[in-house]
Amino acid sequence: MLSNLLQSANLFHLLFVIDSELAAIKRSSGCPYCGGQLHQSNYMRQPRGGPAGLPDEYCLRRSLCCGRDGCRRRNMPESCLFMGRRVYWRCVVLIATSLMQRRAESQSIGELSRLLGISRKVIMRWFEYFTEVFGSSSEWLRIRGFLPASVSNDGLPANFLEYCMMQSRDALGGLVMCCRLLGRGG
Ligand SMILES: [Zn+2]
């Protein structure tokens, strides 16, 4: 069952490592506005939907801040763990929405909601986002060109997740690939 993947601490570890690299790369390139040095100004989040007992550092949203007086602008590195301001982990949003799209006719959204421990309303909101907004988002457009035409906009995100799983050794690897492509754009 796909939802079991979300209980894997290894999944979060792999995504955390990628996020750490993304933050280091962004930091080394300096402030995009003035070229000043970037400092860490990370903050704690309390993302939902993962296994209990994950290390606190995984919940750190990386953030950088320009150290130059008169600029001091904040710079957010890309993230595979987090999806914008959503309170659930990115992988949870992807799995829940994909399961909702691929559920058997006999399975109601209410059952899925109970299985995942996520309210029906939240799952529906994610689904609407993927059907109405995501297809024209910059996040999607920057990777769309590298993907086969079979990953069409009207089947997102389940078709994209399935594509990643086909390209990977196992389901966990596919989910990591999916989060990585969406997070860093390629
Ligand atoms: Zn600056």
Short mmCIF file of N, CA and C and ligand atoms in Angstrom, two decimals:
data_model
loop_
_atom_site.label_atom_id
_atom_site.label_comp_id
_atom_site.label_asym_id
_atom_site.label_seq_id
_atom_site.Cartn_x
_atom_site.Cartn_y
_atom_site.Cartn_z
N MET A 1 0.84 -1.21 0.00
CA MET A 1 0.00 0.00 0.00
C MET A 1 0.88 1.25 0.00
N LEU A 2 0.57 2.14 -0.91
CA LEU A 2 1.37 3.36 -1.05
C LEU A 2 1.51 4.16 0.24
N SER A 3 0.43 4.19 1.01
CA SER A 3 0.45 5.04 2.21
C SER A 3 1.47 4.54 3.24
N ASN A 4 1.86 3.24 3.15
CA ASN A 4 2.88 2.72 4.08
C ASN A 4 4.23 3.42 3.91
N LEU A 5 4.47 3.89 2.69
CA LEU A 5 5.74 4.58 2.42
C LEU A 5 5.92 5.77 3.35
N LEU A 6 4.79 6.37 3.71
CA LEU A 6 4.86 7.60 4.52
C LEU A 6 5.32 7.32 5.95
N GLN A 7 5.39 6.01 6.31
CA GLN A 7 5.87 5.67 7.65
C GLN A 7 7.36 5.36 7.64
N SER A 8 7.99 5.48 6.50
CA SER A 8 9.41 5.16 6.40
C SER A 8 10.28 6.34 6.80
N ALA A 9 11.03 6.16 7.89
CA ALA A 9 11.94 7.24 8.33
C ALA A 9 13.01 7.46 7.26
N ASN A 10 13.35 6.40 6.53
CA ASN A 10 14.36 6.52 5.49
C ASN A 10 13.93 7.51 4.39
N LEU A 11 12.66 7.50 4.06
CA LEU A 11 12.14 8.45 3.06
C LEU A 11 12.47 9.89 3.49
N PHE A 12 12.18 10.19 4.74
CA PHE A 12 12.39 11.55 5.23
C PHE A 12 13.88 11.88 5.33
N HIS A 13 14.65 10.86 5.65
CA HIS A 13 16.10 11.06 5.71
C HIS A 13 16.63 11.45 4.32
N LEU A 14 16.22 10.70 3.31
CA LEU A 14 16.71 10.98 1.95
C LEU A 14 16.30 12.38 1.50
N LEU A 15 15.07 12.75 1.78
CA LEU A 15 14.60 14.09 1.37
C LEU A 15 15.33 15.19 2.15
N PHE A 16 15.59 14.89 3.41
CA PHE A 16 16.32 15.86 4.25
C PHE A 16 17.73 16.10 3.69
N VAL A 17 18.38 15.02 3.26
CA VAL A 17 19.73 15.16 2.69
C VAL A 17 19.69 16.02 1.42
N ILE A 18 18.69 15.79 0.58
CA ILE A 18 18.58 16.59 -0.65
C ILE A 18 18.35 18.07 -0.30
N ASP A 19 17.47 18.31 0.66
CA ASP A 19 17.20 19.70 1.06
C ASP A 19 18.46 20.38 1.61
N SER A 20 19.26 19.62 2.35
CA SER A 20 20.49 20.18 2.90
C SER A 20 21.42 20.60 1.76
N GLU A 21 21.49 19.77 0.72
CA GLU A 21 22.34 20.11 -0.43
C GLU A 21 21.81 21.33 -1.16
N LEU A 22 20.50 21.37 -1.33
CA LEU A 22 19.90 22.52 -2.03
C LEU A 22 20.19 23.82 -1.29
N ALA A 23 20.11 23.76 0.04
CA ALA A 23 20.36 24.96 0.83
C ALA A 23 21.83 25.38 0.74
N ALA A 24 22.74 24.38 0.75
CA ALA A 24 24.18 24.68 0.67
C ALA A 24 24.52 25.32 -0.68
N ILE A 25 23.93 24.81 -1.75
CA ILE A 25 24.20 25.36 -3.09
C ILE A 25 23.70 26.80 -3.17
N LYS A 26 22.50 27.01 -2.67
CA LYS A 26 21.93 28.36 -2.73
C LYS A 26 22.76 29.33 -1.90
N ARG A 27 23.19 28.86 -0.76
CA ARG A 27 23.97 29.73 0.12
C ARG A 27 25.29 30.13 -0.52
N SER A 28 25.92 29.16 -1.20
CA SER A 28 27.24 29.45 -1.77
C SER A 28 27.15 30.42 -2.95
N SER A 29 25.96 30.55 -3.54
CA SER A 29 25.87 31.45 -4.69
C SER A 29 25.60 32.90 -4.28
N GLY A 30 25.39 33.14 -2.99
CA GLY A 30 25.24 34.52 -2.53
C GLY A 30 23.88 35.12 -2.81
N CYS A 31 23.67 36.31 -2.32
CA CYS A 31 22.37 36.98 -2.46
C CYS A 31 22.09 37.31 -3.94
N PRO A 32 20.95 36.87 -4.44
CA PRO A 32 20.64 37.13 -5.86
C PRO A 32 20.33 38.60 -6.14
N TYR A 33 20.10 39.38 -5.08
CA TYR A 33 19.73 40.80 -5.28
C TYR A 33 20.97 41.70 -5.25
N CYS A 34 21.91 41.41 -4.32
CA CYS A 34 23.04 42.32 -4.18
C CYS A 34 24.39 41.61 -4.15
N GLY A 35 24.39 40.28 -4.19
CA GLY A 35 25.65 39.54 -4.16
C GLY A 35 26.23 39.39 -2.77
N GLY A 36 25.53 39.88 -1.77
CA GLY A 36 26.01 39.79 -0.38
C GLY A 36 26.05 38.35 0.10
N GLN A 37 26.68 38.18 1.28
CA GLN A 37 26.78 36.84 1.85
C GLN A 37 25.45 36.43 2.48
N LEU A 38 25.10 35.17 2.30
CA LEU A 38 23.84 34.69 2.87
C LEU A 38 24.09 33.97 4.18
N HIS A 39 23.24 34.25 5.15
CA HIS A 39 23.33 33.59 6.45
C HIS A 39 22.09 32.73 6.65
N GLN A 40 22.25 31.72 7.51
CA GLN A 40 21.09 30.85 7.76
C GLN A 40 20.11 31.55 8.71
N SER A 41 18.85 31.47 8.36
CA SER A 41 17.82 31.93 9.30
C SER A 41 16.67 30.92 9.26
N ASN A 42 17.05 29.69 9.52
CA ASN A 42 16.09 28.58 9.46
C ASN A 42 15.01 28.72 10.52
N TYR A 43 13.89 28.13 10.28
CA TYR A 43 12.87 28.12 11.33
C TYR A 43 12.18 26.77 11.42
N MET A 44 11.66 26.52 12.60
CA MET A 44 11.04 25.23 12.88
C MET A 44 9.62 25.18 12.34
N ARG A 45 9.27 24.06 11.73
CA ARG A 45 7.88 23.86 11.36
C ARG A 45 7.40 22.59 12.04
N GLN A 46 6.11 22.36 12.00
CA GLN A 46 5.58 21.14 12.60
C GLN A 46 4.75 20.40 11.57
N PRO A 47 5.44 19.88 10.56
CA PRO A 47 4.72 19.25 9.46
C PRO A 47 3.99 17.98 9.91
N ARG A 48 2.86 17.74 9.30
CA ARG A 48 2.02 16.59 9.69
C ARG A 48 2.08 15.46 8.66
N GLY A 49 1.73 14.28 9.14
CA GLY A 49 1.51 13.15 8.23
C GLY A 49 2.66 12.18 8.13
N GLY A 50 3.79 12.46 8.80
CA GLY A 50 4.93 11.54 8.75
C GLY A 50 4.95 10.63 9.97
N PRO A 51 5.96 9.77 10.08
CA PRO A 51 6.04 8.88 11.24
C PRO A 51 6.41 9.67 12.50
N ALA A 52 6.09 9.10 13.65
CA ALA A 52 6.48 9.74 14.90
C ALA A 52 7.98 9.56 15.09
N GLY A 53 8.58 10.48 15.81
CA GLY A 53 9.98 10.31 16.20
C GLY A 53 11.01 10.71 15.17
N LEU A 54 10.62 11.48 14.16
CA LEU A 54 11.62 11.96 13.20
C LEU A 54 12.51 12.98 13.92
N PRO A 55 13.80 13.02 13.56
CA PRO A 55 14.68 14.01 14.19
C PRO A 55 14.16 15.43 13.97
N ASP A 56 14.33 16.26 14.98
CA ASP A 56 13.85 17.65 14.90
C ASP A 56 14.39 18.39 13.69
N GLU A 57 15.64 18.09 13.34
CA GLU A 57 16.26 18.85 12.25
C GLU A 57 15.53 18.66 10.92
N TYR A 58 14.81 17.55 10.78
CA TYR A 58 14.05 17.34 9.53
C TYR A 58 12.92 18.36 9.40
N CYS A 59 12.48 18.87 10.54
CA CYS A 59 11.34 19.81 10.55
C CYS A 59 11.79 21.26 10.36
N LEU A 60 13.08 21.43 10.15
CA LEU A 60 13.63 22.77 9.97
C LEU A 60 13.41 23.21 8.54
N ARG A 61 12.72 24.32 8.38
CA ARG A 61 12.59 24.87 7.02
C ARG A 61 13.81 25.74 6.79
N ARG A 62 14.61 25.36 5.78
CA ARG A 62 15.81 26.14 5.49
C ARG A 62 15.43 27.50 4.96
N SER A 63 16.11 28.49 5.45
CA SER A 63 15.87 29.83 4.99
C SER A 63 17.19 30.58 5.07
N LEU A 64 17.41 31.48 4.15
CA LEU A 64 18.66 32.24 4.13
C LEU A 64 18.33 33.72 4.13
N CYS A 65 19.26 34.48 4.69
CA CYS A 65 19.01 35.90 4.79
C CYS A 65 20.29 36.64 4.41
N CYS A 66 20.16 37.65 3.59
CA CYS A 66 21.32 38.41 3.16
C CYS A 66 21.89 39.21 4.33
N GLY A 67 23.22 39.16 4.48
CA GLY A 67 23.86 39.83 5.61
C GLY A 67 24.21 41.29 5.35
N ARG A 68 23.97 41.76 4.14
CA ARG A 68 24.41 43.12 3.81
C ARG A 68 23.39 44.17 4.26
N ASP A 69 23.89 45.19 4.96
CA ASP A 69 23.01 46.28 5.42
C ASP A 69 22.30 46.91 4.23
N GLY A 70 21.05 47.21 4.42
CA GLY A 70 20.29 47.83 3.34
C GLY A 70 19.65 46.80 2.41
N CYS A 71 20.04 45.55 2.52
CA CYS A 71 19.40 44.50 1.71
C CYS A 71 18.65 43.57 2.66
N ARG A 72 19.43 42.69 3.31
CA ARG A 72 18.85 41.80 4.33
C ARG A 72 17.67 40.99 3.83
N ARG A 73 17.62 40.75 2.54
CA ARG A 73 16.44 40.06 2.03
C ARG A 73 16.49 38.57 2.30
N ARG A 74 15.32 38.02 2.48
CA ARG A 74 15.21 36.60 2.75
C ARG A 74 15.22 35.82 1.43
N ASN A 75 15.82 34.66 1.49
CA ASN A 75 15.95 33.83 0.32
C ASN A 75 15.62 32.39 0.68
N MET A 76 14.59 31.84 0.09
CA MET A 76 14.20 30.48 0.46
C MET A 76 14.80 29.47 -0.52
N PRO A 77 15.60 28.54 -0.01
CA PRO A 77 16.05 27.47 -0.90
C PRO A 77 14.85 26.59 -1.30
N GLU A 78 14.98 25.92 -2.42
CA GLU A 78 13.92 24.99 -2.83
C GLU A 78 13.85 23.86 -1.79
N SER A 79 12.72 23.18 -1.75
CA SER A 79 12.57 22.12 -0.76
C SER A 79 11.80 20.92 -1.30
N CYS A 80 12.35 19.74 -1.03
CA CYS A 80 11.66 18.49 -1.38
C CYS A 80 10.77 18.03 -0.24
N LEU A 81 11.10 18.45 0.98
CA LEU A 81 10.32 18.04 2.14
C LEU A 81 9.03 18.83 2.26
N PHE A 82 9.12 20.13 1.99
CA PHE A 82 7.96 21.00 2.21
C PHE A 82 7.38 21.46 0.89
N MET A 83 6.09 21.70 0.90
CA MET A 83 5.42 22.18 -0.31
C MET A 83 4.75 23.51 0.04
N GLY A 84 5.48 24.58 -0.21
CA GLY A 84 4.96 25.90 0.13
C GLY A 84 4.61 25.98 1.60
N ARG A 85 3.48 26.57 1.89
CA ARG A 85 3.09 26.76 3.28
C ARG A 85 2.22 25.65 3.83
N ARG A 86 2.02 24.63 3.03
CA ARG A 86 1.14 23.55 3.50
C ARG A 86 1.67 22.91 4.78
N VAL A 87 0.76 22.55 5.66
CA VAL A 87 1.20 22.02 6.96
C VAL A 87 1.57 20.54 6.90
N TYR A 88 1.26 19.87 5.80
CA TYR A 88 1.67 18.48 5.65
C TYR A 88 2.94 18.41 4.80
N TRP A 89 3.70 17.34 5.01
CA TRP A 89 4.90 17.10 4.20
C TRP A 89 4.50 17.00 2.73
N ARG A 90 5.40 17.37 1.86
CA ARG A 90 5.12 17.29 0.42
C ARG A 90 4.76 15.86 -0.01
N CYS A 91 5.51 14.86 0.51
CA CYS A 91 5.25 13.48 0.10
C CYS A 91 3.86 13.03 0.53
N VAL A 92 3.37 13.57 1.63
CA VAL A 92 2.03 13.21 2.12
C VAL A 92 0.96 13.77 1.17
N VAL A 93 1.17 15.00 0.74
CA VAL A 93 0.22 15.63 -0.19
C VAL A 93 0.17 14.81 -1.49
N LEU A 94 1.34 14.42 -1.98
CA LEU A 94 1.40 13.67 -3.25
C LEU A 94 0.72 12.31 -3.14
N ILE A 95 1.02 11.60 -2.06
CA ILE A 95 0.45 10.26 -1.89
C ILE A 95 -1.07 10.34 -1.67
N ALA A 96 -1.50 11.24 -0.81
CA ALA A 96 -2.94 11.33 -0.51
C ALA A 96 -3.73 11.70 -1.77
N THR A 97 -3.21 12.66 -2.53
CA THR A 97 -3.94 13.09 -3.73
C THR A 97 -3.94 11.98 -4.78
N SER A 98 -2.81 11.28 -4.91
CA SER A 98 -2.73 10.19 -5.89
C SER A 98 -3.68 9.05 -5.51
N LEU A 99 -3.73 8.73 -4.22
CA LEU A 99 -4.63 7.65 -3.77
C LEU A 99 -6.08 8.03 -4.02
N MET A 100 -6.36 9.30 -3.85
CA MET A 100 -7.73 9.75 -4.07
C MET A 100 -8.10 9.61 -5.56
N GLN A 101 -7.15 9.95 -6.43
CA GLN A 101 -7.41 9.84 -7.86
C GLN A 101 -7.55 8.38 -8.30
N ARG A 102 -6.76 7.51 -7.70
CA ARG A 102 -6.70 6.12 -8.15
C ARG A 102 -7.58 5.19 -7.31
N ARG A 103 -8.37 5.73 -6.43
CA ARG A 103 -9.13 4.85 -5.54
C ARG A 103 -10.18 4.07 -6.33
N ALA A 104 -10.48 2.89 -5.83
CA ALA A 104 -11.50 2.07 -6.47
C ALA A 104 -12.85 2.76 -6.29
N GLU A 105 -13.75 2.47 -7.22
CA GLU A 105 -15.07 3.10 -7.13
C GLU A 105 -15.76 2.80 -5.81
N SER A 106 -15.41 1.62 -5.26
CA SER A 106 -16.06 1.22 -4.02
C SER A 106 -15.51 1.97 -2.80
N GLN A 107 -14.37 2.62 -2.98
CA GLN A 107 -13.79 3.31 -1.82
C GLN A 107 -14.20 4.79 -1.81
N SER A 108 -14.80 5.20 -0.73
CA SER A 108 -15.24 6.59 -0.65
C SER A 108 -14.09 7.47 -0.18
N ILE A 109 -14.25 8.76 -0.39
CA ILE A 109 -13.21 9.69 0.08
C ILE A 109 -13.15 9.65 1.61
N GLY A 110 -14.31 9.40 2.23
CA GLY A 110 -14.35 9.29 3.68
C GLY A 110 -13.47 8.15 4.19
N GLU A 111 -13.51 7.03 3.49
CA GLU A 111 -12.67 5.88 3.90
C GLU A 111 -11.20 6.22 3.76
N LEU A 112 -10.88 6.85 2.64
CA LEU A 112 -9.49 7.24 2.40
C LEU A 112 -9.02 8.22 3.49
N SER A 113 -9.90 9.12 3.82
CA SER A 113 -9.61 10.11 4.84
C SER A 113 -9.31 9.44 6.18
N ARG A 114 -10.09 8.44 6.52
CA ARG A 114 -9.86 7.72 7.79
C ARG A 114 -8.56 6.94 7.74
N LEU A 115 -8.30 6.31 6.59
CA LEU A 115 -7.07 5.53 6.43
C LEU A 115 -5.83 6.40 6.63
N LEU A 116 -5.86 7.59 6.06
CA LEU A 116 -4.68 8.47 6.11
C LEU A 116 -4.66 9.37 7.35
N GLY A 117 -5.79 9.49 7.99
CA GLY A 117 -5.87 10.40 9.13
C GLY A 117 -5.80 11.86 8.71
N ILE A 118 -6.31 12.14 7.52
CA ILE A 118 -6.32 13.52 7.00
C ILE A 118 -7.77 13.84 6.65
N SER A 119 -8.22 15.03 6.99
CA SER A 119 -9.64 15.32 6.77
C SER A 119 -9.97 15.34 5.27
N ARG A 120 -11.19 14.96 5.01
CA ARG A 120 -11.73 14.93 3.66
C ARG A 120 -11.56 16.28 2.97
N LYS A 121 -11.83 17.32 3.73
CA LYS A 121 -11.78 18.67 3.21
C LYS A 121 -10.37 19.02 2.72
N VAL A 122 -9.39 18.62 3.51
CA VAL A 122 -7.99 18.92 3.15
C VAL A 122 -7.61 18.13 1.88
N ILE A 123 -7.98 16.87 1.84
CA ILE A 123 -7.65 16.06 0.65
C ILE A 123 -8.32 16.65 -0.59
N MET A 124 -9.56 17.08 -0.46
CA MET A 124 -10.28 17.68 -1.59
C MET A 124 -9.61 18.97 -2.05
N ARG A 125 -9.13 19.74 -1.08
CA ARG A 125 -8.46 21.00 -1.42
C ARG A 125 -7.18 20.74 -2.21
N TRP A 126 -6.42 19.73 -1.80
CA TRP A 126 -5.20 19.38 -2.55
C TRP A 126 -5.57 18.92 -3.95
N PHE A 127 -6.61 18.12 -4.03
CA PHE A 127 -7.04 17.61 -5.33
C PHE A 127 -7.43 18.76 -6.27
N GLU A 128 -8.15 19.71 -5.73
CA GLU A 128 -8.54 20.88 -6.53
C GLU A 128 -7.31 21.68 -6.97
N TYR A 129 -6.36 21.78 -6.07
CA TYR A 129 -5.13 22.49 -6.42
C TYR A 129 -4.46 21.81 -7.62
N PHE A 130 -4.35 20.47 -7.56
CA PHE A 130 -3.67 19.76 -8.65
C PHE A 130 -4.47 19.80 -9.95
N THR A 131 -5.78 19.81 -9.86
CA THR A 131 -6.55 19.82 -11.11
C THR A 131 -6.68 21.23 -11.68
N GLU A 132 -6.68 22.24 -10.83
CA GLU A 132 -6.98 23.59 -11.35
C GLU A 132 -5.77 24.54 -11.42
N VAL A 133 -4.83 24.37 -10.53
CA VAL A 133 -3.75 25.36 -10.43
C VAL A 133 -2.38 24.81 -10.83
N PHE A 134 -2.08 23.62 -10.32
CA PHE A 134 -0.72 23.09 -10.44
C PHE A 134 -0.20 23.01 -11.88
N GLY A 135 -1.06 22.61 -12.81
CA GLY A 135 -0.64 22.43 -14.21
C GLY A 135 -0.03 23.67 -14.84
N SER A 136 -0.37 24.84 -14.34
CA SER A 136 0.22 26.05 -14.91
C SER A 136 1.17 26.74 -13.92
N SER A 137 1.56 26.02 -12.86
CA SER A 137 2.48 26.60 -11.88
C SER A 137 3.91 26.56 -12.42
N SER A 138 4.75 27.47 -11.94
CA SER A 138 6.14 27.50 -12.42
C SER A 138 6.86 26.22 -11.99
N GLU A 139 6.47 25.72 -10.82
CA GLU A 139 7.06 24.49 -10.30
C GLU A 139 6.91 23.34 -11.32
N TRP A 140 5.74 23.27 -11.91
CA TRP A 140 5.48 22.20 -12.87
C TRP A 140 6.04 22.54 -14.24
N LEU A 141 5.89 23.76 -14.68
CA LEU A 141 6.30 24.13 -16.03
C LEU A 141 7.80 23.95 -16.26
N ARG A 142 8.59 24.13 -15.19
CA ARG A 142 10.03 24.02 -15.41
C ARG A 142 10.49 22.57 -15.56
N ILE A 143 9.67 21.58 -15.19
CA ILE A 143 10.08 20.19 -15.44
C ILE A 143 9.25 19.51 -16.53
N ARG A 144 8.13 20.13 -16.85
CA ARG A 144 7.21 19.52 -17.81
C ARG A 144 7.91 19.10 -19.12
N GLY A 145 8.80 19.95 -19.60
CA GLY A 145 9.47 19.73 -20.88
C GLY A 145 10.37 18.50 -20.90
N PHE A 146 10.77 18.00 -19.74
CA PHE A 146 11.67 16.84 -19.68
C PHE A 146 10.89 15.53 -19.61
N LEU A 147 9.58 15.63 -19.55
CA LEU A 147 8.78 14.42 -19.31
C LEU A 147 8.05 13.99 -20.58
N PRO A 148 7.75 12.69 -20.68
CA PRO A 148 7.00 12.22 -21.86
C PRO A 148 5.57 12.78 -21.86
N ALA A 149 4.98 12.82 -23.05
CA ALA A 149 3.64 13.40 -23.19
C ALA A 149 2.59 12.62 -22.40
N SER A 150 2.91 11.36 -22.05
CA SER A 150 1.94 10.55 -21.31
C SER A 150 1.65 11.14 -19.92
N VAL A 151 2.58 11.92 -19.41
CA VAL A 151 2.33 12.56 -18.11
C VAL A 151 1.56 13.86 -18.38
N SER A 152 0.30 13.69 -18.72
CA SER A 152 -0.48 14.86 -19.14
C SER A 152 -1.03 15.62 -17.93
N ASN A 153 -1.33 16.88 -18.15
CA ASN A 153 -1.79 17.73 -17.05
C ASN A 153 -3.07 17.24 -16.39
N ASP A 154 -3.90 16.51 -17.14
CA ASP A 154 -5.18 16.14 -16.53
C ASP A 154 -5.10 14.93 -15.60
N GLY A 155 -3.92 14.34 -15.48
CA GLY A 155 -3.83 13.19 -14.56
C GLY A 155 -2.94 13.46 -13.36
N LEU A 156 -2.61 14.71 -13.12
CA LEU A 156 -1.69 15.06 -12.03
C LEU A 156 -2.36 14.98 -10.67
N PRO A 157 -1.61 14.60 -9.64
CA PRO A 157 -0.21 14.20 -9.67
C PRO A 157 0.01 12.69 -9.81
N ALA A 158 -1.07 11.89 -9.82
CA ALA A 158 -0.90 10.43 -9.80
C ALA A 158 -0.06 9.95 -10.99
N ASN A 159 -0.32 10.47 -12.19
CA ASN A 159 0.43 9.99 -13.35
C ASN A 159 1.92 10.34 -13.25
N PHE A 160 2.21 11.46 -12.66
CA PHE A 160 3.61 11.86 -12.50
C PHE A 160 4.30 10.97 -11.45
N LEU A 161 3.61 10.70 -10.37
CA LEU A 161 4.16 9.82 -9.33
C LEU A 161 4.40 8.42 -9.92
N GLU A 162 3.45 7.92 -10.71
CA GLU A 162 3.61 6.59 -11.32
C GLU A 162 4.79 6.58 -12.29
N TYR A 163 4.93 7.66 -13.02
CA TYR A 163 6.06 7.76 -13.95
C TYR A 163 7.38 7.66 -13.17
N CYS A 164 7.49 8.40 -12.07
CA CYS A 164 8.71 8.38 -11.27
C CYS A 164 8.96 6.98 -10.70
N MET A 165 7.89 6.30 -10.32
CA MET A 165 8.06 4.96 -9.75
C MET A 165 8.53 3.97 -10.81
N MET A 166 8.09 4.17 -12.04
CA MET A 166 8.54 3.30 -13.12
C MET A 166 10.03 3.51 -13.43
N GLN A 167 10.49 4.72 -13.20
CA GLN A 167 11.89 5.06 -13.49
C GLN A 167 12.83 4.64 -12.36
N SER A 168 12.26 4.22 -11.25
CA SER A 168 13.08 3.97 -10.07
C SER A 168 13.10 2.49 -9.71
N ARG A 169 14.03 2.13 -8.85
CA ARG A 169 14.18 0.75 -8.45
C ARG A 169 13.01 0.25 -7.62
N ASP A 170 12.50 1.11 -6.78
CA ASP A 170 11.37 0.71 -5.95
C ASP A 170 10.45 1.91 -5.70
N ALA A 171 9.35 1.65 -5.02
CA ALA A 171 8.34 2.69 -4.82
C ALA A 171 8.90 3.86 -4.01
N LEU A 172 9.72 3.54 -3.01
CA LEU A 172 10.27 4.61 -2.19
C LEU A 172 11.18 5.52 -3.02
N GLY A 173 11.99 4.88 -3.86
CA GLY A 173 12.87 5.65 -4.74
C GLY A 173 12.06 6.54 -5.68
N GLY A 174 10.93 6.01 -6.13
CA GLY A 174 10.06 6.79 -7.02
C GLY A 174 9.46 8.00 -6.33
N LEU A 175 9.08 7.81 -5.09
CA LEU A 175 8.50 8.93 -4.33
C LEU A 175 9.56 10.01 -4.07
N VAL A 176 10.78 9.55 -3.77
CA VAL A 176 11.88 10.50 -3.56
C VAL A 176 12.12 11.28 -4.86
N MET A 177 12.14 10.56 -5.98
CA MET A 177 12.38 11.21 -7.27
C MET A 177 11.30 12.26 -7.55
N CYS A 178 10.07 11.89 -7.27
CA CYS A 178 8.94 12.79 -7.51
C CYS A 178 9.08 14.07 -6.67
N CYS A 179 9.39 13.90 -5.39
CA CYS A 179 9.56 15.07 -4.50
C CYS A 179 10.76 15.91 -4.94
N ARG A 180 11.81 15.21 -5.36
CA ARG A 180 13.04 15.91 -5.75
C ARG A 180 12.80 16.75 -7.01
N LEU A 181 12.15 16.13 -8.00
CA LEU A 181 11.89 16.88 -9.24
C LEU A 181 11.01 18.09 -8.99
N LEU A 182 9.98 17.89 -8.18
CA LEU A 182 9.07 19.01 -7.91
C LEU A 182 9.76 20.08 -7.07
N GLY A 183 10.56 19.62 -6.10
CA GLY A 183 11.21 20.55 -5.19
C GLY A 183 12.27 21.40 -5.85
N ARG A 184 13.11 20.77 -6.61
CA ARG A 184 14.22 21.58 -7.13
C ARG A 184 14.11 21.83 -8.62
N GLY A 185 13.10 21.26 -9.22
CA GLY A 185 12.86 21.57 -10.62
C GLY A 185 13.83 20.91 -11.58
N GLY A 186 14.21 19.68 -11.35
CA GLY A 186 15.02 18.96 -12.36
C GLY A 186 16.19 18.24 -11.74
ZN ZN B 1 21.37 41.08 -0.53
#
